[in-house]
Coordinates of C-alpha atoms in Angstrom, one line a residue:
X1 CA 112.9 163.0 72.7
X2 CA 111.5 161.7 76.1
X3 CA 109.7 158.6 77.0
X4 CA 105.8 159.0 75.4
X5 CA 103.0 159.0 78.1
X6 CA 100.2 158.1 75.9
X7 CA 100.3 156.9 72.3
X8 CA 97.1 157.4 70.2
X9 CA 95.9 154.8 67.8
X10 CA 93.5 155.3 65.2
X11 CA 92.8 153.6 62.1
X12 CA 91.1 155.0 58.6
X13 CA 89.4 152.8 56.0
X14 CA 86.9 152.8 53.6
X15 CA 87.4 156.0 51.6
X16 CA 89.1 158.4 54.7
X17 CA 87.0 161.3 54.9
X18 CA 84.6 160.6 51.5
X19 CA 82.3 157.9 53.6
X20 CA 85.2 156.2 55.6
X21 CA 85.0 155.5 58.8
X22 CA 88.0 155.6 61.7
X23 CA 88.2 153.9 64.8
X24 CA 90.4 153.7 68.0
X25 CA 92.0 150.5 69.0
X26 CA 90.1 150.6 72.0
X27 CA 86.8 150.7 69.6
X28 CA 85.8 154.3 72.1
X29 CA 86.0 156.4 68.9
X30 CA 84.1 154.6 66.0
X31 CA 82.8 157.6 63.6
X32 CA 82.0 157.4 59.6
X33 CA 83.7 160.6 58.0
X34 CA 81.6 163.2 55.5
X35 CA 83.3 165.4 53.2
X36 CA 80.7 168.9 54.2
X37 CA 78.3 170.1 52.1
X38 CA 80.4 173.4 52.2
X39 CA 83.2 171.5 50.4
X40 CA 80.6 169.7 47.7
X41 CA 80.4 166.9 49.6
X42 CA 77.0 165.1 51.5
X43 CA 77.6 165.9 55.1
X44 CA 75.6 163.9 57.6
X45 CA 78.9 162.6 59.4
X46 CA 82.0 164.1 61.2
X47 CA 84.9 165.2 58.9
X48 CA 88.8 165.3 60.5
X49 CA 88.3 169.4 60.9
X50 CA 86.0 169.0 63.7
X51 CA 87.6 165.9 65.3
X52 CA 91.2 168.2 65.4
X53 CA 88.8 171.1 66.3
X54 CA 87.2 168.4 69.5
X55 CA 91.3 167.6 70.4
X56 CA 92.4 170.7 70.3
X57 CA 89.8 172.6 72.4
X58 CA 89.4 169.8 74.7
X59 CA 93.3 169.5 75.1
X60 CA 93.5 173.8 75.7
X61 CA 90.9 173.6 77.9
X62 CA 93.2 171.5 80.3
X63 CA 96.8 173.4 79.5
X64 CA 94.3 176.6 80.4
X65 CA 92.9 174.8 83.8
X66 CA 96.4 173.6 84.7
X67 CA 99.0 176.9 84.1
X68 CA 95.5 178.6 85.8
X69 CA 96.0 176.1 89.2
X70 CA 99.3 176.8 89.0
X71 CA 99.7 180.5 89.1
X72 CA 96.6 179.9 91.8
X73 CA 94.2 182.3 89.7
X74 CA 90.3 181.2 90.4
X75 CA 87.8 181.8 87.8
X76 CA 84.1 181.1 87.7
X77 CA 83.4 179.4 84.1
X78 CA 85.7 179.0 81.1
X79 CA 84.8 177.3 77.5
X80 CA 87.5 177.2 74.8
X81 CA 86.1 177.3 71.1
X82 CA 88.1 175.6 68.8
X83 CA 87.3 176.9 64.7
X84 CA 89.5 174.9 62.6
X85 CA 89.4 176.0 58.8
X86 CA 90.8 174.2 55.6
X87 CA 91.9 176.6 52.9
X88 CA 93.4 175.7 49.2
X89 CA 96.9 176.1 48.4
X90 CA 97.9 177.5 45.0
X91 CA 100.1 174.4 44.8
X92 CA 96.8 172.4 44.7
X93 CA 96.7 171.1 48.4
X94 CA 95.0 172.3 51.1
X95 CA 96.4 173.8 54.7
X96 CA 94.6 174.4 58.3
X97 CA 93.7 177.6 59.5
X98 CA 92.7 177.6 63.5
X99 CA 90.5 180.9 66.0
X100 CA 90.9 179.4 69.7
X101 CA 88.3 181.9 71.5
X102 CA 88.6 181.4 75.2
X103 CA 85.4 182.3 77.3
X104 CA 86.0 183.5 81.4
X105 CA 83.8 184.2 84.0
X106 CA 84.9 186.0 87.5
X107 CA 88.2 187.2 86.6
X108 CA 88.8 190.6 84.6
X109 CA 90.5 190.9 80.9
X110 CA 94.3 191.3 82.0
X111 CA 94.4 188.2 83.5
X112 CA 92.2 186.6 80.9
X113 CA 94.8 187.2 78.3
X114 CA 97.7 186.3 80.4
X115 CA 96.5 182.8 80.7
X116 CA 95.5 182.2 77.3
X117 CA 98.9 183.1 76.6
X118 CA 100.4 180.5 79.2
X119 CA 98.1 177.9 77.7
X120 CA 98.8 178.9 73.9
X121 CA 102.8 178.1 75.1
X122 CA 102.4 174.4 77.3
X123 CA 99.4 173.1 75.0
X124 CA 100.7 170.2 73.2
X125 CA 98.4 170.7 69.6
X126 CA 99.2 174.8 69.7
X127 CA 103.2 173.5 69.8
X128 CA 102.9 171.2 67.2
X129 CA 101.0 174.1 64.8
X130 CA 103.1 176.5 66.1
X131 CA 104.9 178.2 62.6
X132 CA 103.0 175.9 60.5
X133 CA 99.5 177.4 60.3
X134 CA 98.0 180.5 60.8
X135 CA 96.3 180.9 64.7
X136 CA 95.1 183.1 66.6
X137 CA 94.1 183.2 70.5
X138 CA 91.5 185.4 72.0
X139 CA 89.8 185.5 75.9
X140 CA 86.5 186.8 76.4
X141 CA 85.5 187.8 79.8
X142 CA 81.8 187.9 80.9

């Protein structure tokens, strides 16, 4: 494996995501975890679904801007909406479940598609979930 270009560094404590709280080394991400009150728990904090959910959507935005500068296609808007979902195992765990719906403005469905594609194949969270959890991709063009 090649040289890493960034390393990530957070730290968990407390109870992890029952009241505990995790924080960057550079102190930039400092959040107290919930468990959700869909999954009996108080809510009223951030849980590790919605921070993967924040990466993930955030990190396919850019692969989407980047493959779309380099095949020189021009749109007027985009958002990416990231829904990450836990589900139960029948083993007694729990696995991820992930929707990435891509928004477009000023380009037409065709092309929509084909770079949500490109961006599903060069984003570095959809490799590393790639044959591990169920996803789907979807563009939407306004």
């Amino acid at each position: 494996m090649s040289e890493a270009l960034y390393t990530a560094v957070a730290t968990s404590t407390g109870d992890g995501r029952a009241g505990g709280r995790a924080v960057t080394d550079d102190g930039i991400l400092d959040v107290t975890m919930a468990i959700p009150k869909s999954m009996g728990g108080p809510g009223g904090a951030t849980n590790p679904e919605q921070l993967f959910a924040a990466g993930w959507a955030s990190c396919f935005h850019s692969a989407l801007k980047a493959v779309a500068a380099q095949q020189k296609v021009r749109f007027s808007d985009s958002a990416v909406v990231a829904e990450v979902q836990i589900h139960p195992t029948p083993e007694g765990g729990f696995t991820l479940a992930a929707a990435l719906h891509v928004e477009f403005g000023g380009i037409d469905q065709a092309t929509a598609d084909q770079l949500v594609q490109a961006a599903h194949a060069v984003c570095p969270y959809s490799n590393a979930t790639r044959g591990n959890i169920d996803v789907t991709v979807d563009a939407t063009v306004a």
